[in-house]
Each structure stands twice: as structure tokens, then as C-alpha cells.
């Protein structure tokens, strides 16, 4: 982590809140990347959002390219999503018993996602992955899990091994507090390397329950993979009797109605979801063929549960979001917005005095500071590159544009990002780059 001198700091209210927060919340935040440690300065405390904008505690507004890290595909406080939440809310917040909304959301996921026949809801992406792995182990009767360096699958103990996202930013290969015994059944391979997987499966294939991957890795920057590599994962897992798990917590219902699986034309055995399917409420889910999902209690022997799982208010937000995306040709519009941003941005990127390139897949994009082409494997940034990102981040913030406060995080477009918002972004970047030069 490179300490960076912020160009413009948070206002007095955010600063006072941060000071109070640091007394009672570790690092002042509920999730580490929010703390601005990688870019320097004080995190903004957000008071409200509307469309593509957020407003901080000091009343300053920003064009938001974080979108709560993915859920807000319709933008902040979308009236239809709020109306659905409001309508559900008057009937209570939770029942701890089945409700109609969870059936509707499950039906929508099954109808949209390739080879999903059944869905179970949880309250976060972490839980979705944890539970999918448990059912994969139960189904195959095997113990080993294979993951890829640079992919993040939540913070379950056995997956905090060379994980991406916040951990990469902090330069730690794994977390304290995780016993070696808990990660002993996890293997970590490089992305973009089918030979490495082939070799591992030849050696230990009979013990591998599942290979898990973000089909469009988006937690160590954006690392789009060759289709042949993903096809090799599909074929090799089949050959060795292991399940393939697509972690679509970010990509699900964002890159297409059927997620990355539809976009790539490759189906996994199990998929995990979060973010978009909850419309901004705490929701995760995992889905797969009935023969696999039937292992879950109460039908099967694999325990999995949650007090607030299938929460009626959260389910209503998810249903409203997916309905809106379908009604408004959301995925097509997001693709068009992404392409427009790419077109507008190219001439501005060319003015940078240091390597700066746009990596984009649909409505996900990453400003990569790596020299050379778009990386396909997790590459650490140098101190100098990290410092450059800090300067870029604060230059954009000073111009009213809120980027993820880490060089390793992807940016998110929403349906609320129209041509005017894209133009503002491009202009701010042009002027920031001119200042940095
Ligand atoms: N998988 C992926 C691909 C993710 O991006 C994330 C979170 N960013 C998770 C799992 C964990 O989700 P959550 O933060 O909701 O636990």
C-alpha cells in the first residue's frame, strides 16, 4: 500500500463522522475497501443517492461509478424499486416462513440462467459461495476446491487464499485468523493457464469437488478470459467428475439476462449470485440442476439455512429490479452505454502521460494502469502505479466523480448513466490527466 497525499479531502461532516466511526468501528468502516487506505484521505460518508449521483454528508454531490459495488444496476433510489420495497414493507419486514416473492424471484432466476433448475436464497455473496461449495462437496463426495488467483469469492475461511479485491490492495496473500487446516483443501491456480489446471487434475482430480471461477473476473481489476480457457475448464471438470461453479455475484444479471454464462455460451454446474438480484438489499443465491440442489436440507443431507433468507422486502427489491431490466431492454442499453463510454474515452486516454487503458465488458469497466495489453492474470501494481491511481482518484473526486477507491476495483455503469453522465466522466478524466501531466 502506498500512502498518497489526497488532492482534496472530505468535508467537515464526513471527517467528523469518520472520527466518530473510528472510535466504535474498526477502521471506521463496515468493509475494508471503503476506508480509502489505497488512495489516501478520508472516506466520504454518503447521505443519499438518486440515479447516477450520490450526495455526501456535507451536501456535495458526485457522479457515482461504484454503484454500491454492483447491486445498483438501475441507479440509486430507482422509483420502481423503492415502490416495490415500500409495498412489501407495509406488510412487515420478515416472517421466517415462505413468502410469494421468493418464489417469483426464484422463477425469474431459473427462467433466465442457463441450466439453473433450483435456487436457494441467502443474504450475501459470501454465503452463496460457501453454500454452493458445500453442496458441491456433498454431491461429489470429494473435498478439494480449486480457485484462481485474482478471483474473489467472499470471505469464507477456505477461500481467503491469494484472494483479490481488498486483500490484493493490502498486499496480503491471505488473512490472519484462518487456520492452515481450513485452507488445506483449497488449491489456487493462475488464470489463463489451462495446462496448470490439466496438470493439477491429473494429479489430484479424483479428490476435486469443484473448480470455482468468476467467468469474468472483476475483483483484481477486470481480467476478461479467453473463451478457450473457460471451455477448457468446462471440459476438464467434466472429464474428472468435478463440478464447475461460476461465481456470478458481480456478472449475474449484469452482463446479460443469463449472466456471463449466457454471454460466453458456457454453462456451469452451479452458479452463485448476489448484488443485482437483490436490487440493493442484502441478497445472495446459488442455483443449479435439481439433481445437485436436491442434496440440500430438507430434501437432502446437506445443511444450509438462514434467519433472513428469502426476506420479503429484499425479494421484492430483486423482483422489481429484474422486471425493470427486462421491461426496459436493460442489458442492451447497458451494452450501448458501455460502448459509448469506450468511444468517448479513447481519445482522452491517449493524452495520458503514463500507461492507462480501458478494459470493458458490458457495463463493467476498469481503468488499468498496467503497461502493455489488458492483463488476463492478476498482476500487482508497482508503488508508482498505485500512487498514480491515488492521484487520479482524487483528481476525479475533486471534479465530482466518485470512482472505486482502489486501483484493483472495477467501475459499474447503471441505467441511470446516460450520455450526459458519460460526457461528464470523460471531461473530468481529460482535465485530471491534464493536471497530472
Ligand atoms: N463473489 C464475488 C465475485 C464478489 O465480487 C463478491 C463481493 N464483491 C462476493 C463473492 C462476496 O459477496 P458479498 O460481499 O455479498 O459477501
XYZ file of C-alpha atoms and ligand atoms in Angstrom:
453
model
C 0.000 0.000 0.000
C 1.399 3.357 -0.998
C 0.411 6.321 1.150
C -0.960 9.027 -1.055
C -1.417 12.701 -0.391
C -5.051 13.482 -1.189
C -5.692 16.364 -3.566
C -8.966 17.327 -1.939
C -10.197 15.888 1.315
C -13.600 15.089 2.710
C -15.745 17.905 4.083
C -16.152 18.661 7.806
C -19.232 16.442 8.318
C -17.681 13.366 6.664
C -14.498 13.989 8.632
C -16.373 14.267 11.930
C -18.373 11.118 11.180
C -15.176 9.281 10.286
C -13.595 10.305 13.561
C -16.640 9.051 15.490
C -16.749 5.879 13.383
C -13.092 5.079 14.020
C -13.800 5.035 17.737
C -16.534 2.403 17.510
C -15.973 0.596 14.184
C -12.589 -0.936 13.226
C -11.016 1.381 10.666
C -14.247 3.380 10.719
C -15.831 1.181 8.047
C -18.025 -1.893 7.718
C -15.997 -3.274 4.774
C -12.263 -2.519 4.335
C -12.050 -1.122 0.776
C -14.395 1.728 1.794
C -11.663 3.189 4.011
C -9.664 4.956 1.240
C -6.436 3.363 2.530
C -5.239 2.649 -1.010
C -5.808 6.207 -2.206
C -5.275 8.224 0.954
C -7.649 10.703 2.538
C -10.877 10.398 4.472
C -13.785 8.308 3.199
C -16.926 10.191 2.237
C -19.984 9.418 4.307
C -22.929 9.166 1.954
C -26.226 10.716 2.932
C -28.334 9.832 -0.123
C -28.333 8.818 -3.747
C -30.546 9.359 -6.789
C -29.942 7.949 -10.263
C -26.238 8.176 -11.082
C -25.477 10.610 -8.236
C -24.591 10.323 -4.590
C -24.583 13.151 -2.065
C -22.238 13.105 0.918
C -22.848 14.288 4.466
C -21.513 17.743 3.507
C -24.057 18.105 0.711
C -21.510 17.636 -2.077
C -22.768 15.551 -4.969
C -20.773 13.130 -7.059
C -21.327 11.144 -10.213
C -21.078 7.585 -8.913
C -19.237 4.782 -10.725
C -19.266 2.403 -7.768
C -22.997 1.732 -7.619
C -22.611 0.115 -4.201
C -20.131 -2.290 -5.877
C -22.638 -3.686 -8.316
C -26.175 -4.013 -6.988
C -27.491 -0.678 -8.256
C -27.876 -1.581 -11.910
C -30.970 0.650 -12.131
C -29.235 3.515 -10.341
C -29.717 4.868 -6.825
C -33.219 5.091 -5.382
C -34.955 3.945 -8.556
C -38.648 4.869 -8.077
C -39.917 1.432 -9.170
C -37.549 -0.402 -6.849
C -38.431 1.926 -3.957
C -42.143 1.461 -4.670
C -41.768 -2.327 -4.561
C -39.848 -2.107 -1.290
C -42.470 0.251 0.152
C -45.323 -2.034 -0.890
C -43.623 -5.028 0.756
C -42.630 -3.069 3.844
C -46.152 -2.181 4.955
C -46.798 -5.891 5.453
C -43.831 -6.350 7.744
C -40.111 -6.869 7.407
C -39.645 -10.620 7.855
C -41.734 -13.703 8.595
C -39.238 -16.557 8.928
C -41.665 -18.519 6.777
C -42.024 -18.888 2.997
C -43.447 -15.973 1.007
C -44.638 -15.453 -2.576
C -41.881 -13.007 -3.528
C -39.121 -15.593 -3.085
C -40.957 -17.971 -5.410
C -41.233 -15.235 -8.006
C -37.556 -14.278 -7.771
C -36.513 -17.948 -7.942
C -38.726 -18.467 -11.005
C -37.108 -15.470 -12.691
C -33.607 -16.786 -11.998
C -34.481 -20.287 -13.216
C -36.078 -18.875 -16.381
C -33.067 -16.677 -17.127
C -29.976 -18.607 -16.129
C -28.599 -21.461 -18.261
C -29.176 -24.864 -16.634
C -30.462 -23.489 -13.348
C -33.400 -25.582 -12.175
C -33.474 -24.678 -8.496
C -32.328 -21.726 -6.423
C -31.679 -21.250 -2.730
C -31.554 -17.730 -1.282
C -29.067 -16.457 1.286
C -28.177 -12.942 2.442
C -24.780 -12.283 0.825
C -22.455 -13.372 -1.942
C -20.102 -14.862 0.640
C -22.834 -17.161 1.916
C -23.871 -18.077 -1.624
C -20.364 -19.289 -2.478
C -19.902 -21.012 0.888
C -23.137 -22.937 0.431
C -22.543 -23.785 -3.245
C -19.199 -25.279 -2.297
C -20.763 -27.304 0.499
C -23.362 -28.792 -1.819
C -20.678 -29.471 -4.464
C -18.652 -31.373 -1.876
C -21.719 -33.311 -0.757
C -22.744 -34.148 -4.324
C -19.313 -35.360 -5.424
C -18.245 -36.849 -2.098
C -14.908 -35.069 -2.589
C -13.086 -32.398 -0.606
C -10.783 -30.269 -2.757
C -11.737 -26.913 -4.236
C -9.779 -25.184 -6.994
C -9.838 -21.407 -7.312
C -7.872 -18.895 -9.354
C -5.520 -16.187 -8.144
C -7.159 -12.804 -8.586
C -10.718 -14.136 -8.255
C -12.568 -13.181 -5.083
C -15.368 -15.355 -3.791
C -16.247 -13.697 -0.497
C -14.554 -14.096 2.858
C -15.277 -17.684 3.860
C -12.163 -19.069 5.588
C -11.283 -21.688 2.996
C -11.391 -19.125 0.185
C -9.105 -16.490 1.717
C -6.162 -17.834 -0.214
C -4.442 -15.424 -2.583
C -7.814 -13.699 -2.879
C -8.299 -10.482 -4.836
C -10.158 -7.255 -4.057
C -9.339 -5.679 -0.683
C -6.715 -8.259 0.139
C -4.745 -7.598 -3.017
C -4.865 -3.912 -2.262
C -3.373 -4.591 1.149
C -0.766 -6.777 -0.459
C -1.552 -9.773 1.752
C -1.707 -13.204 0.187
C -4.276 -14.329 2.779
C -5.874 -13.318 6.048
C -4.806 -13.703 9.653
C -7.239 -15.749 11.676
C -7.575 -18.508 9.106
C -6.076 -21.795 10.319
C -3.917 -23.573 7.739
C -6.165 -26.601 8.170
C -9.101 -24.595 6.759
C -7.305 -23.818 3.509
C -5.672 -27.231 3.169
C -8.461 -28.344 0.834
C -8.135 -25.300 -1.448
C -5.850 -25.184 -4.471
C -5.029 -21.879 -6.176
C -4.097 -21.711 -9.846
C -3.235 -18.837 -12.169
C -5.931 -17.637 -14.555
C -5.437 -18.065 -18.295
C -3.489 -21.300 -17.901
C -5.329 -24.458 -18.930
C -2.122 -26.505 -18.701
C -1.875 -25.758 -14.967
C -5.431 -26.993 -14.399
C -4.861 -30.060 -16.566
C -1.785 -30.924 -14.553
C -3.488 -30.400 -11.203
C -6.452 -32.543 -12.220
C -4.182 -35.280 -13.482
C -2.536 -35.328 -10.084
C -5.483 -34.770 -7.757
C -8.570 -34.867 -9.999
C -10.204 -37.736 -8.119
C -10.269 -35.546 -4.987
C -11.570 -32.327 -6.599
C -15.190 -31.473 -5.789
C -15.344 -28.220 -7.736
C -13.464 -25.649 -9.723
C -14.768 -22.160 -8.994
C -14.151 -19.086 -11.116
C -15.547 -15.651 -11.787
C -16.240 -16.190 -15.512
C -15.440 -12.504 -15.995
C -13.004 -11.860 -13.133
C -13.774 -8.408 -11.736
C -12.024 -8.309 -8.367
C -8.435 -7.666 -9.387
C -9.259 -5.104 -11.967
C -11.197 -6.615 -14.834
C -9.470 -9.650 -16.310
C -11.559 -10.944 -19.236
C -10.545 -14.510 -20.019
C -10.072 -16.260 -23.326
C -13.204 -18.283 -24.154
C -10.951 -21.286 -24.880
C -9.664 -21.171 -21.308
C -13.194 -21.232 -19.895
C -14.161 -24.007 -22.313
C -11.158 -25.981 -21.110
C -12.396 -25.592 -17.518
C -15.760 -26.922 -18.635
C -14.264 -29.926 -20.404
C -11.627 -30.784 -17.805
C -14.051 -30.631 -14.865
C -16.436 -32.934 -16.737
C -13.636 -35.321 -17.580
C -12.598 -35.563 -13.928
C -16.075 -35.689 -12.411
C -15.705 -32.301 -10.678
C -18.345 -29.579 -10.742
C -17.762 -26.215 -12.376
C -19.029 -23.268 -10.315
C -19.458 -19.878 -11.945
C -19.334 -17.133 -9.336
C -21.703 -14.652 -10.946
C -22.118 -12.444 -7.872
C -20.974 -9.479 -9.991
C -21.714 -10.697 -13.528
C -25.092 -12.335 -12.878
C -27.987 -10.347 -14.391
C -25.469 -7.619 -15.218
C -23.583 -8.824 -18.289
C -26.723 -10.397 -19.761
C -30.058 -11.761 -18.535
C -28.302 -15.111 -18.267
C -25.119 -13.562 -16.858
C -21.631 -14.374 -18.091
C -22.783 -17.939 -18.826
C -25.176 -16.665 -21.489
C -22.715 -14.131 -22.827
C -19.962 -16.726 -23.169
C -22.216 -19.597 -24.182
C -20.762 -21.819 -21.464
C -22.881 -23.362 -18.707
C -21.590 -24.263 -15.249
C -22.990 -26.899 -12.871
C -23.637 -24.395 -10.097
C -23.756 -20.608 -10.108
C -23.697 -18.050 -7.332
C -25.454 -14.693 -7.341
C -25.709 -11.552 -5.227
C -25.735 -7.804 -5.875
C -28.142 -7.231 -8.830
C -30.627 -9.948 -7.784
C -31.195 -8.119 -4.503
C -31.849 -4.703 -6.040
C -29.691 -3.085 -3.334
C -30.918 -5.224 -0.450
C -28.810 -7.960 1.205
C -29.447 -10.984 -1.031
C -27.359 -13.818 -2.371
C -28.370 -17.049 -4.078
C -26.964 -20.181 -5.596
C -28.524 -22.252 -8.325
C -28.012 -25.432 -10.267
C -29.537 -28.613 -11.595
C -32.192 -30.250 -9.425
C -30.074 -33.402 -9.027
C -27.383 -31.318 -7.296
C -29.605 -28.895 -5.388
C -31.666 -31.843 -4.069
C -28.774 -32.608 -1.748
C -29.788 -29.577 0.326
C -31.818 -29.932 3.511
C -34.710 -30.564 3.954
C -34.753 -32.831 0.855
C -31.164 -33.962 1.319
C -28.385 -34.335 3.837
C -26.531 -31.042 3.286
C -27.343 -28.432 5.887
C -27.814 -24.817 4.877
C -30.096 -22.180 6.419
C -30.690 -18.502 7.232
C -32.996 -16.491 9.523
C -33.435 -13.719 6.950
C -33.013 -15.822 3.775
C -35.705 -15.067 1.183
C -36.579 -11.913 3.100
C -39.836 -10.486 1.681
C -38.613 -6.882 1.387
C -35.318 -7.896 -0.206
C -37.070 -10.298 -2.578
C -39.443 -7.521 -3.670
C -36.466 -5.266 -4.485
C -34.888 -8.067 -6.507
C -38.061 -8.858 -8.432
C -38.602 -5.167 -9.217
C -35.021 -4.811 -10.466
C -35.122 -7.860 -12.726
C -38.573 -6.891 -14.037
C -37.332 -3.408 -14.844
C -34.265 -4.744 -16.669
C -36.484 -6.961 -18.810
C -39.106 -4.325 -19.495
C -36.588 -1.664 -20.460
C -34.232 -3.862 -22.522
C -31.745 -3.106 -19.743
C -28.901 -5.341 -20.859
C -28.934 -3.985 -24.389
C -28.995 -0.409 -23.109
C -26.127 -1.074 -20.709
C -24.080 -2.592 -23.509
C -24.728 0.509 -25.622
C -23.705 2.794 -22.759
C -20.515 0.834 -22.263
C -19.683 1.055 -25.959
C -20.403 4.788 -25.936
C -18.107 5.309 -22.961
C -15.382 3.363 -24.721
C -15.746 5.504 -27.853
C -15.672 8.773 -25.904
C -12.812 7.719 -23.683
C -10.252 6.526 -26.219
C -9.019 9.973 -27.340
C -8.793 11.122 -23.709
C -6.835 8.054 -22.609
C -4.386 8.795 -25.404
C -3.489 12.081 -23.650
C -2.244 10.279 -20.507
C 1.492 10.603 -19.869
C 1.539 7.122 -18.292
C 0.016 3.770 -19.282
C -3.760 3.993 -18.887
C -6.202 1.787 -20.698
C -9.860 0.976 -20.572
C -10.836 -2.648 -20.085
C -14.570 -3.144 -20.545
C -17.084 -5.945 -20.587
C -20.647 -4.659 -20.962
C -21.393 -2.274 -18.096
C -18.246 -3.216 -16.161
C -15.099 -1.267 -16.831
C -11.642 -0.822 -15.379
C -9.088 1.944 -15.794
C -5.967 -0.194 -15.902
C -2.594 1.357 -15.136
C -0.683 -1.650 -16.398
C 1.610 -1.143 -19.345
C 1.074 -3.449 -22.309
C -2.233 -5.066 -23.275
C -5.132 -5.849 -20.940
C -3.833 -8.403 -18.415
C -5.514 -11.810 -18.190
C -3.866 -12.769 -14.911
C -3.701 -10.983 -11.561
C -0.742 -8.597 -11.717
C 0.327 -6.448 -8.780
C 0.744 -2.741 -9.429
C 4.042 -1.083 -8.554
C 4.213 1.596 -5.846
C 4.462 4.207 -8.551
C 1.387 2.889 -10.354
C -0.593 2.750 -7.109
C 0.424 6.325 -6.300
C -0.698 7.381 -9.777
C -4.074 5.830 -9.174
C -4.361 7.739 -5.893
C -3.722 10.990 -7.719
C -6.180 10.066 -10.455
C -8.822 9.100 -7.893
C -8.502 12.391 -6.020
C -8.413 14.393 -9.249
C -11.700 12.804 -10.261
C -13.191 13.253 -6.784
C -12.297 16.950 -6.833
C -14.214 17.149 -10.150
C -17.268 15.457 -8.660
C -16.680 11.906 -9.902
C -16.645 9.050 -7.396
C -14.518 6.075 -8.511
C -13.813 2.931 -6.506
C -11.069 3.906 -4.027
C -8.680 1.214 -5.240
C -6.758 0.642 -8.459
C -7.834 -3.015 -8.357
C -11.569 -2.364 -8.434
C -13.808 -2.297 -11.475
C -16.292 0.516 -12.128
C -20.010 -0.025 -12.637
C -22.398 1.625 -15.064
C -26.123 1.713 -14.377
C -29.213 2.510 -16.429
C -29.038 5.983 -14.867
C -25.729 6.704 -16.600
C -26.876 8.435 -19.784
C -24.905 10.303 -22.416
C -24.674 13.426 -20.229
C -23.164 11.454 -17.331
C -20.689 9.699 -19.611
C -19.642 13.037 -21.101
C -19.096 14.433 -17.578
C -16.916 11.461 -16.705
C -14.814 11.799 -19.846
C -14.391 15.524 -19.366
C -13.339 15.068 -15.735
C -10.811 12.445 -16.750
C -9.406 14.648 -19.507
C -8.968 17.540 -17.115
C -7.492 15.294 -14.371
C -4.978 13.830 -16.812
C -4.010 17.314 -17.982
C -3.427 18.336 -14.363
C -1.368 15.210 -13.627
C 0.783 15.841 -16.687
N -18.116 -13.309 -5.231
C -17.784 -12.265 -5.990
C -17.412 -12.492 -7.414
C -17.806 -10.966 -5.464
O -17.456 -9.924 -6.238
C -18.179 -10.786 -4.112
C -18.230 -9.411 -3.471
N -17.716 -8.372 -4.149
C -18.516 -11.910 -3.361
C -18.484 -13.149 -3.948
C -18.935 -11.777 -1.930
O -20.154 -11.128 -1.858
P -20.602 -10.351 -0.535
O -19.716 -9.187 -0.400
O -22.035 -10.015 -0.788
O -20.451 -11.331 0.592
